[in-house]
Coordinates of C-alpha atoms in Angstrom, one line a residue:
M243 CA 34.3 -4.9 7.2
V244 CA 33.3 -3.5 4.1
R245 CA 30.9 -0.6 4.8
R246 CA 27.4 -1.5 4.3
W247 CA 25.2 1.5 1.8
L248 CA 21.7 1.1 3.1
F249 CA 19.0 2.9 1.2
G250 CA 16.0 5.1 3.0
D251 CA 14.1 1.6 3.4
Q252 CA 16.9 -0.4 4.6
L253 CA 16.9 0.6 8.0
G254 CA 16.4 -1.6 10.5
P255 CA 19.4 -3.9 12.6
H256 CA 18.3 -7.0 9.7
F257 CA 20.2 -5.0 7.4
L258 CA 23.5 -5.2 8.5
D259 CA 25.7 -8.7 9.5
D260 CA 27.1 -7.4 12.5
P261 CA 25.8 -4.3 14.8
A262 CA 29.5 -2.8 14.4
Q263 CA 29.4 -2.7 10.8
P264 CA 30.2 0.2 9.0
V265 CA 27.5 2.1 7.2
L266 CA 26.9 5.0 4.0
L267 CA 23.9 6.3 4.3
I268 CA 23.3 9.2 1.5
E269 CA 20.5 11.7 1.3
S270 CA 19.7 12.6 -2.6
K271 CA 17.5 15.7 -3.1
A272 CA 17.3 15.0 -6.7
V273 CA 14.7 12.0 -5.6
L274 CA 12.5 15.0 -4.5
R275 CA 12.9 17.3 -7.4
R276 CA 12.1 14.1 -10.0
R277 CA 8.6 14.4 -8.8
A278 CA 5.6 15.6 -6.3
F279 CA 5.7 13.4 -3.8
H280 CA 3.3 14.1 -0.3
R281 CA 5.3 16.1 2.0
Q282 CA 4.7 14.1 4.8
K283 CA 5.8 11.2 2.9
A284 CA 9.5 12.9 2.1
H285 CA 9.5 14.4 6.0
L286 CA 9.0 10.7 7.3
V287 CA 11.8 9.3 4.9
L288 CA 14.6 12.1 5.5
S289 CA 13.4 11.7 9.1
A290 CA 14.4 8.2 8.8
L291 CA 17.5 8.1 7.3
R292 CA 18.7 10.8 9.8
H293 CA 17.7 9.2 12.7
R294 CA 19.6 6.3 11.7
A295 CA 22.5 8.0 11.1
A296 CA 22.0 9.9 14.4
E297 CA 21.6 6.3 16.2
L298 CA 25.0 4.9 14.5
G299 CA 27.0 8.0 15.2
D300 CA 30.4 7.9 14.2
Q301 CA 30.0 4.3 12.8
A302 CA 27.5 6.0 10.1
R303 CA 29.1 8.1 7.0
Y304 CA 25.8 10.5 6.1
L305 CA 26.0 11.9 2.7
R306 CA 23.6 14.7 1.5
T307 CA 24.0 15.3 -2.0
E308 CA 22.2 16.4 -5.4
T309 CA 22.3 12.6 -6.5
Y310 CA 23.3 8.9 -5.6
R311 CA 26.4 9.0 -7.8
E312 CA 27.7 12.5 -6.5
A313 CA 27.9 10.9 -3.1
L314 CA 29.5 7.3 -4.4
A315 CA 32.1 9.8 -6.1
Q316 CA 33.1 10.7 -2.7
V317 CA 33.6 7.0 -1.1
R318 CA 36.8 5.1 -2.0
E319 CA 36.5 2.1 0.2
P320 CA 34.6 -0.9 -1.2
L321 CA 30.7 -0.9 -0.3
D322 CA 28.3 -3.2 -0.8
A323 CA 24.7 -3.2 -0.2
C324 CA 21.5 -5.4 0.1
H325 CA 19.1 -6.0 -2.9
P326 CA 17.4 -2.8 -3.3
T327 CA 13.5 -2.5 -3.7
S328 CA 13.2 -0.9 -7.3
R329 CA 14.7 -1.5 -10.7
A330 CA 16.0 1.9 -11.1
A331 CA 18.1 1.2 -8.1
R332 CA 19.4 -2.3 -8.8
R333 CA 20.7 -0.4 -12.1
L334 CA 22.6 2.1 -10.1
V335 CA 24.2 -0.4 -7.9
R336 CA 25.4 -2.8 -11.0
A337 CA 26.4 0.3 -12.8
V338 CA 28.7 2.0 -9.9
G339 CA 30.1 -1.7 -9.1
V340 CA 29.1 -2.0 -5.4
T341 CA 28.9 -6.0 -4.4
M342 CA 25.2 -6.7 -4.1
L343 CA 23.7 -9.1 -1.4
G344 CA 20.3 -11.1 -1.6
P345 CA 17.0 -8.9 -0.6
R346 CA 16.6 -8.5 3.2
G347 CA 13.1 -7.4 4.9
F348 CA 11.0 -10.2 3.4
A349 CA 10.3 -13.7 4.7
T350 CA 10.3 -16.0 1.3
E351 CA 13.2 -16.0 -0.3
P352 CA 13.3 -15.4 -4.2
A353 CA 14.1 -18.8 -5.0
D354 CA 11.7 -20.4 -3.2
F355 CA 8.8 -17.7 -4.3
T356 CA 10.4 -18.8 -7.8
A357 CA 10.0 -22.4 -7.4
W358 CA 6.9 -21.7 -6.1
A359 CA 5.5 -19.9 -9.3
D360 CA 7.4 -21.5 -12.0
G361 CA 4.9 -23.9 -13.9
R362 CA 1.6 -22.3 -12.9
R363 CA -1.0 -21.2 -14.7
Q364 CA -2.3 -19.0 -12.5
L365 CA -0.1 -16.7 -9.6
R366 CA -2.8 -16.7 -7.0
M367 CA -1.9 -15.1 -3.5
E368 CA -3.7 -17.7 -1.3
D369 CA -1.7 -20.7 -2.6
F370 CA 1.5 -18.7 -2.2
Y371 CA -0.1 -17.9 1.4
H372 CA -0.5 -21.6 2.3
A373 CA 3.1 -22.4 1.6
A374 CA 4.7 -19.5 3.3
R375 CA 2.6 -20.8 6.2
R376 CA 4.4 -24.2 6.1
R377 CA 7.6 -23.0 5.4
F378 CA 7.4 -20.9 8.2
G379 CA 5.0 -23.0 10.8
L380 CA 3.3 -20.1 11.6
L381 CA -0.6 -21.0 13.1
M382 CA 0.3 -24.8 12.0
D383 CA -0.9 -27.7 14.0
G384 CA 1.7 -30.2 12.6
G385 CA 1.0 -30.1 9.4
E386 CA -2.5 -28.7 9.1
P387 CA -3.4 -25.2 9.5
V388 CA -5.0 -24.3 13.4
G389 CA -8.8 -25.1 13.3
G390 CA -8.9 -26.9 9.9
R391 CA -9.0 -23.6 7.8
W392 CA -6.5 -21.7 6.2
N393 CA -8.1 -18.1 5.5
L394 CA -10.5 -16.6 8.1
D395 CA -11.3 -13.8 6.0
A396 CA -15.1 -14.6 6.2
D397 CA -15.2 -14.3 9.8
N398 CA -13.3 -10.7 9.3
R399 CA -15.9 -8.8 7.4
Q400 CA -18.0 -6.7 10.3
P401 CA -19.5 -3.8 9.2
P402 CA -18.4 -0.9 11.1
P403 CA -20.0 -0.2 15.0
R404 CA -22.9 1.7 14.9
S405 CA -21.1 4.0 17.8
G406 CA -19.1 5.7 14.9
H407 CA -15.9 4.8 16.4
L408 CA -14.2 1.4 17.7
D409 CA -13.8 1.5 21.2
V410 CA -10.0 0.4 21.5
P411 CA -7.0 2.5 22.8
P412 CA -5.4 4.8 20.3
P413 CA -1.9 4.0 18.5
P414 CA 0.9 5.3 20.4
M415 CA 2.4 8.6 18.5
P416 CA 5.6 9.7 18.0
V417 CA 6.9 12.7 19.4
E418 CA 8.7 14.8 16.9
D419 CA 12.5 15.5 18.1
E420 CA 15.1 18.7 17.0
I421 CA 15.9 16.3 13.9
D422 CA 12.2 16.7 12.7
E423 CA 12.2 20.0 13.4
E424 CA 15.9 20.3 11.0
V425 CA 13.5 18.1 8.2
R426 CA 10.7 20.6 8.2
A427 CA 12.8 23.2 7.8
D428 CA 14.7 21.6 4.7
L429 CA 12.0 20.9 3.3
D430 CA 10.3 24.5 3.6
R431 CA 13.1 25.8 2.3
W432 CA 13.2 23.5 -0.7
E433 CA 9.7 24.1 -1.8
R434 CA 10.7 27.8 -2.1
D435 CA 13.4 26.8 -4.3
G436 CA 11.0 25.3 -6.4
V437 CA 10.7 21.2 -5.0
E438 CA 7.2 20.6 -5.3
F439 CA 5.2 18.8 -2.9
V440 CA 1.5 17.2 -2.7
G441 CA -0.9 17.3 0.4
R442 CA -0.6 18.9 3.6
D443 CA 2.4 19.3 6.2
G444 CA 1.4 17.9 9.3
P445 CA 3.0 16.2 12.9
R446 CA 5.0 12.7 11.9
L447 CA 2.2 10.3 12.5
F448 CA 4.4 7.3 11.5
P449 CA 7.6 6.0 13.2
A450 CA 11.0 6.8 12.2
T451 CA 13.0 4.5 14.6
R452 CA 13.3 0.9 15.5
A453 CA 12.3 1.8 19.1
E454 CA 9.6 3.9 17.9
A455 CA 8.4 0.8 15.2
V456 CA 8.8 -1.3 18.2
A457 CA 6.6 0.3 20.9
R458 CA 3.8 0.6 17.9
L459 CA 4.4 -3.4 16.9
R460 CA 3.8 -4.1 21.0
H461 CA 1.0 -1.8 21.5
F462 CA -1.0 -3.4 18.5
V463 CA -0.2 -6.3 19.5
D464 CA -1.6 -6.2 23.2
H465 CA -4.3 -4.1 22.6
R466 CA -5.2 -3.3 19.1
L467 CA -4.7 -6.9 17.4
A468 CA -8.0 -8.9 19.0
A469 CA -10.7 -5.8 17.4
F470 CA -8.3 -5.4 14.0
G471 CA -9.9 -9.0 12.7
P472 CA -13.7 -8.1 12.5
Y473 CA -13.7 -4.5 11.3
E474 CA -10.3 -4.9 9.1
D475 CA -12.8 -3.9 5.9
A476 CA -14.8 -1.0 7.9
M477 CA -14.9 2.3 7.1
L478 CA -15.5 5.1 9.2
A479 CA -15.9 8.9 8.6
G480 CA -14.6 9.5 12.1
D481 CA -12.4 7.0 12.4
P482 CA -9.7 6.7 10.2
W483 CA -7.2 4.5 12.5
L484 CA -10.2 1.7 13.7
A485 CA -7.9 -1.5 14.7
H486 CA -5.1 -1.2 12.1
S487 CA -1.8 -1.3 13.2
M488 CA -0.2 1.3 10.8
L489 CA 2.8 -0.6 10.7
S490 CA 3.0 -0.9 7.1
A491 CA 4.9 2.6 7.0
P492 CA 7.6 1.2 9.4
L493 CA 8.1 -1.7 8.1
N494 CA 8.6 -0.9 4.4
L495 CA 10.8 1.7 5.8
G496 CA 13.1 -2.0 6.9
L497 CA 12.6 -1.1 10.5
L498 CA 10.5 -4.2 11.6
D499 CA 10.7 -7.6 10.4
P500 CA 8.1 -9.3 9.1
L501 CA 8.4 -12.5 10.0
A502 CA 9.4 -11.9 13.4
A503 CA 6.4 -9.1 14.1
A504 CA 4.5 -12.5 12.6
R505 CA 5.7 -14.7 14.8
D506 CA 4.2 -12.0 18.0
A507 CA 0.9 -12.4 16.7
E508 CA 1.1 -15.6 16.7
H509 CA 2.3 -15.2 19.9
A510 CA -0.5 -13.7 21.3
F511 CA -2.7 -16.1 20.0
R512 CA -1.2 -19.0 21.2
Q513 CA -1.6 -17.3 24.7
G514 CA -5.7 -16.9 24.5
R515 CA -4.8 -12.9 24.0
V516 CA -6.3 -12.8 20.4
P517 CA -9.1 -14.7 18.4
P518 CA -7.7 -17.1 15.5
A519 CA -9.1 -14.4 12.7
S520 CA -7.3 -11.7 14.2
A521 CA -3.9 -13.1 14.1
E522 CA -4.5 -15.2 11.3
G523 CA -5.6 -11.8 9.3
F524 CA -2.6 -9.6 10.4
I525 CA -0.1 -12.7 9.4
R526 CA -1.6 -13.1 6.0
Q527 CA -0.7 -9.3 5.5
L528 CA 2.7 -10.0 6.7
V529 CA 3.9 -13.1 4.9
G530 CA 1.2 -13.9 2.2
W531 CA -0.2 -10.6 0.8
R532 CA 2.9 -8.3 1.5
D533 CA 5.7 -10.8 0.4
Y534 CA 3.6 -11.9 -2.6
I535 CA 3.2 -8.3 -4.2
W536 CA 7.3 -7.9 -3.3
H537 CA 8.0 -11.0 -5.6
L538 CA 5.6 -10.6 -8.0
Y539 CA 7.1 -7.1 -8.9
W540 CA 10.7 -8.9 -9.9
Y541 CA 9.1 -12.1 -11.2
L542 CA 6.1 -10.4 -13.5
G543 CA 8.9 -8.5 -15.3
E544 CA 9.6 -5.0 -16.6
R545 CA 6.5 -4.5 -18.7
Y546 CA 4.2 -5.5 -16.2
P547 CA 3.9 -1.9 -14.9
R548 CA 2.5 -0.8 -18.3
A549 CA 0.0 -3.3 -18.6
N550 CA -3.7 -1.9 -19.5
R551 CA -5.7 -5.1 -20.6
L552 CA -9.3 -2.9 -20.3
H553 CA -8.0 -0.4 -22.5
A554 CA -7.7 2.3 -19.9
R555 CA -6.8 5.9 -21.4
R556 CA -8.1 8.8 -19.3
T557 CA -5.5 10.4 -17.3
L558 CA -6.0 11.2 -13.8
P559 CA -8.2 14.8 -13.6
R560 CA -6.5 17.4 -12.0
W561 CA -8.8 17.5 -8.6
F562 CA -7.6 13.9 -7.8
A563 CA -4.2 14.1 -8.7
G564 CA -4.1 17.3 -6.3
L565 CA -5.9 15.6 -3.5
D566 CA -8.3 18.5 -3.8
A567 CA -11.0 16.6 -2.0
D568 CA -13.2 19.8 -1.5
A569 CA -14.1 19.6 -4.8
V570 CA -16.0 16.1 -4.3
E571 CA -19.2 15.9 -3.0
A572 CA -19.3 12.4 -2.9
R573 CA -19.2 12.1 1.0
C574 CA -16.7 8.7 0.8
L575 CA -14.5 9.4 -1.8
S576 CA -14.2 13.0 -0.1
D577 CA -13.2 11.8 3.2
V578 CA -11.0 9.1 1.6
L579 CA -9.1 11.8 -0.6
A580 CA -8.8 14.1 2.8
G581 CA -7.6 11.7 4.5
V582 CA -4.6 11.2 1.7
R583 CA -4.0 14.8 1.6
D584 CA -3.9 15.2 5.7
R585 CA -2.1 12.1 6.1
G586 CA -0.4 10.3 3.5
W587 CA -2.5 7.5 4.8
V588 CA -5.9 5.6 4.8
H589 CA -6.6 1.9 5.3
H590 CA -6.5 -1.1 2.0
I591 CA -10.1 -0.7 2.0
P592 CA -10.7 3.0 1.4
R593 CA -7.7 2.4 -0.9
L594 CA -8.9 -0.8 -3.0
M595 CA -13.0 0.3 -3.0
V596 CA -13.0 4.0 -2.9
L597 CA -9.8 5.4 -4.8
G598 CA -9.3 2.4 -6.8
N599 CA -12.6 1.5 -7.4
Y600 CA -13.6 4.7 -8.9
G601 CA -10.6 4.7 -10.9
L602 CA -11.4 1.6 -12.9
Q603 CA -14.8 2.8 -13.1
R604 CA -13.8 5.5 -14.9
G605 CA -11.2 4.4 -17.1
W606 CA -8.0 6.0 -15.9
R607 CA -4.4 4.9 -16.6
P608 CA -3.8 2.2 -14.2
G609 CA 0.1 3.2 -14.8
E610 CA -0.6 6.5 -13.4
L611 CA -2.6 5.2 -10.7
A612 CA -0.3 3.4 -9.3
D613 CA 2.6 6.3 -10.0
W614 CA -0.3 8.5 -7.6
F615 CA -0.4 5.8 -5.0
H616 CA 3.4 5.8 -4.8
R617 CA 3.8 9.2 -4.3
C618 CA 1.1 9.9 -2.1
F619 CA 1.2 7.3 0.7
V620 CA 3.8 7.4 3.3
D621 CA 4.2 3.3 2.9
G622 CA 4.1 3.5 -1.3
Y623 CA 6.8 2.4 -3.3
E624 CA 7.5 1.3 -7.0
W625 CA 7.3 -2.5 -5.7
V626 CA 4.3 -2.2 -3.5
M627 CA 2.0 -0.2 -5.9
T628 CA 2.8 -2.0 -9.1
A629 CA 0.8 -5.4 -8.5
N630 CA -1.8 -4.0 -5.9
V631 CA -2.9 -0.9 -8.5
V632 CA -1.9 -2.5 -11.5
G633 CA -3.1 -6.1 -11.4
M634 CA -5.8 -6.3 -8.0
S635 CA -7.2 -2.6 -8.1
Q636 CA -7.1 -1.8 -12.1
Y637 CA -7.4 -5.7 -13.6
A638 CA -4.9 -4.2 -16.1
D639 CA -3.7 -7.9 -16.2
A640 CA -7.1 -9.1 -16.9
G641 CA -6.8 -11.8 -14.4
A642 CA -3.6 -12.7 -13.9
I643 CA -3.4 -12.5 -10.2
T644 CA -6.9 -12.0 -9.2
T645 CA -10.1 -13.8 -9.8
K646 CA -12.2 -10.6 -10.9
P647 CA -12.2 -7.0 -10.8
Y648 CA -12.4 -5.1 -7.5
A649 CA -15.2 -3.2 -9.0
A650 CA -18.7 -2.5 -6.7
G651 CA -21.5 -0.3 -6.1
G652 CA -23.1 2.1 -3.9
A653 CA -24.0 -0.8 -1.9
Y654 CA -20.8 -1.9 -1.2
V655 CA -19.9 1.0 0.5
H656 CA -23.3 1.4 2.0
R657 CA -22.6 -1.8 3.7
M658 CA -19.0 -1.5 5.1
S659 CA -19.4 2.1 6.2
D660 CA -21.3 5.2 7.5
Y661 CA -20.7 7.2 4.8
C662 CA -24.0 6.8 2.9
G663 CA -26.1 8.5 5.7
G664 CA -24.8 12.2 5.4
C665 CA -24.1 12.1 1.2
R666 CA -26.1 13.9 -1.7
Y667 CA -26.6 10.4 -3.4
D668 CA -28.7 7.4 -2.9
P669 CA -26.5 4.1 -3.4
K670 CA -30.0 3.0 -4.4
V671 CA -30.2 5.0 -7.0
R672 CA -28.1 5.0 -10.5
L673 CA -29.9 7.4 -12.6
G674 CA -31.0 10.9 -12.2
P675 CA -29.5 14.0 -10.2
D676 CA -29.1 11.9 -6.7
A677 CA -27.7 8.7 -8.7
C678 CA -24.3 7.2 -7.1
P679 CA -21.7 7.7 -8.9
Y680 CA -20.3 4.5 -7.6
T681 CA -23.6 2.9 -8.2
A682 CA -23.7 4.7 -11.7
G683 CA -20.4 3.9 -12.2
Y684 CA -20.3 -0.1 -11.5
W685 CA -23.1 -1.0 -14.3
A686 CA -21.7 1.6 -16.2
F687 CA -17.9 0.0 -16.2
L688 CA -19.7 -3.5 -17.0
A689 CA -21.6 -2.7 -20.1
R690 CA -18.0 -1.3 -21.1
H691 CA -16.3 -4.3 -20.7
R692 CA -19.1 -6.6 -20.9
E693 CA -17.1 -9.0 -23.7
A694 CA -14.0 -8.9 -21.9
L695 CA -15.5 -9.9 -18.8
R696 CA -18.0 -12.3 -20.6
G697 CA -16.1 -15.6 -19.7
N698 CA -15.6 -14.6 -15.8
H699 CA -17.6 -16.9 -13.7
R700 CA -17.5 -14.8 -10.4
L701 CA -19.3 -11.7 -12.7
A702 CA -21.8 -14.3 -14.3
Q703 CA -24.6 -12.8 -12.2
P704 CA -24.1 -9.4 -12.4
L705 CA -23.6 -9.4 -16.6
R706 CA -27.0 -11.1 -16.4
Q707 CA -28.7 -8.5 -14.4
L708 CA -26.8 -6.3 -17.0
D709 CA -29.2 -7.3 -19.8
R710 CA -31.9 -6.5 -17.4
L711 CA -31.7 -2.9 -16.4
A712 CA -34.3 -1.3 -18.7
D713 CA -32.4 2.4 -17.8
L714 CA -29.1 1.1 -18.9
D715 CA -28.4 3.0 -22.1
A716 CA -29.5 6.0 -19.9
V717 CA -26.9 5.0 -17.5
V718 CA -24.2 4.7 -19.5
D719 CA -24.5 8.0 -20.9
Q720 CA -25.4 9.8 -17.9
E721 CA -21.7 8.7 -16.7
R722 CA -20.2 9.3 -19.8
R723 CA -21.0 12.9 -19.0
R724 CA -19.7 12.7 -15.8
G725 CA -16.6 11.5 -17.4
S726 CA -13.9 12.4 -14.2
H727 CA -15.0 15.3 -13.1
A728 CA -15.5 15.4 -9.9
P729 CA -18.5 13.5 -8.5

């Protein structure tokens, strides 16, 4: 058989045609030299690669080199590879003459996405998701969605429990082994030799093997999925996990098949073990949003990552880029930034409504912010963050994939979290020393982009309210002076 070259995000059994197929795995140190990745992300990826090599034994050839090309020069036998997840990797595969197969690790085939997308004026995820549910027969009763509704998101917006934590069993954590010890020692040595990282080192929190990933998926479906739906948009300072699956990292390493995971959730619903809103919310993330973002990365073309329709020109400030949570007084932003620093992970609402929302209000460059998310999150990859950040979070495509900017004031954070109670800022105040930077920043953002957003019907009411703010000029001046300083 032809030897299969597996990239570091193609580590599950579904990337092989035969369980006995010979494999090539390459560890390229140059990848870590080029940009400063989160220390825990580097650890996770290297640990996953080395664990996969250990599992395969003599079936795998594992090469540690400075560059991919150096490793490939040592291989004389024919190679093939599944379609990589980045344009740079795809160019490399083509340049070195390796046979490239179709992509794996996603539910919808590229041809099916293209057939769905071509000719549409707007590429809305909800429409794609309906098509995917029909295609795979997920949560369907004949030709109709279970219960007559496609999207149960309205049932999944409960504020956090007043107790400050969610009463669900914690996710099973990996137990580090000698491979993890070796990875940590190598990273320590490389750091002394000049390789730069961001964030703090810490115990490995995410699966690096297929067995660990399957165990976490089973535990989530059995013990946490039922509570996931209602509280998936909630934020708690003392409970960063809530009922989230923490499966995005192993999914993006290729350790789990998303369609199989979606069927596990559906099975739990059919057995009456989880409510429909929780099953639907999880399935929507797997075969809806995740697949949609993957296909948009390729479909929207190479210019899309540079989109900047709102003309955001500010570079990321040093405190944010360096994860200096201690420099921030705003409790929500400080806690979320500390979560990135300490874990390389926060769930999707802090990403969108705390980190991304602040960058949008401050006018930070979308491409820089997308790169930051890519490097600083254990589940971050170029294909993940391009449309998620440039399009959804920063509205830099002026609505190609979303119906409105995800900008919000402190009232949203107050409603969906326990952050505001212990904060020096008041979410109801927009002017003065106690003014919430999110509340004031929201109105300054709308004022700055009033003309560009005037035709958006979902912003018609706040734009009318903008004209009734007697202190608007003072708020705009206050936020201009605050700029990108740590709030």
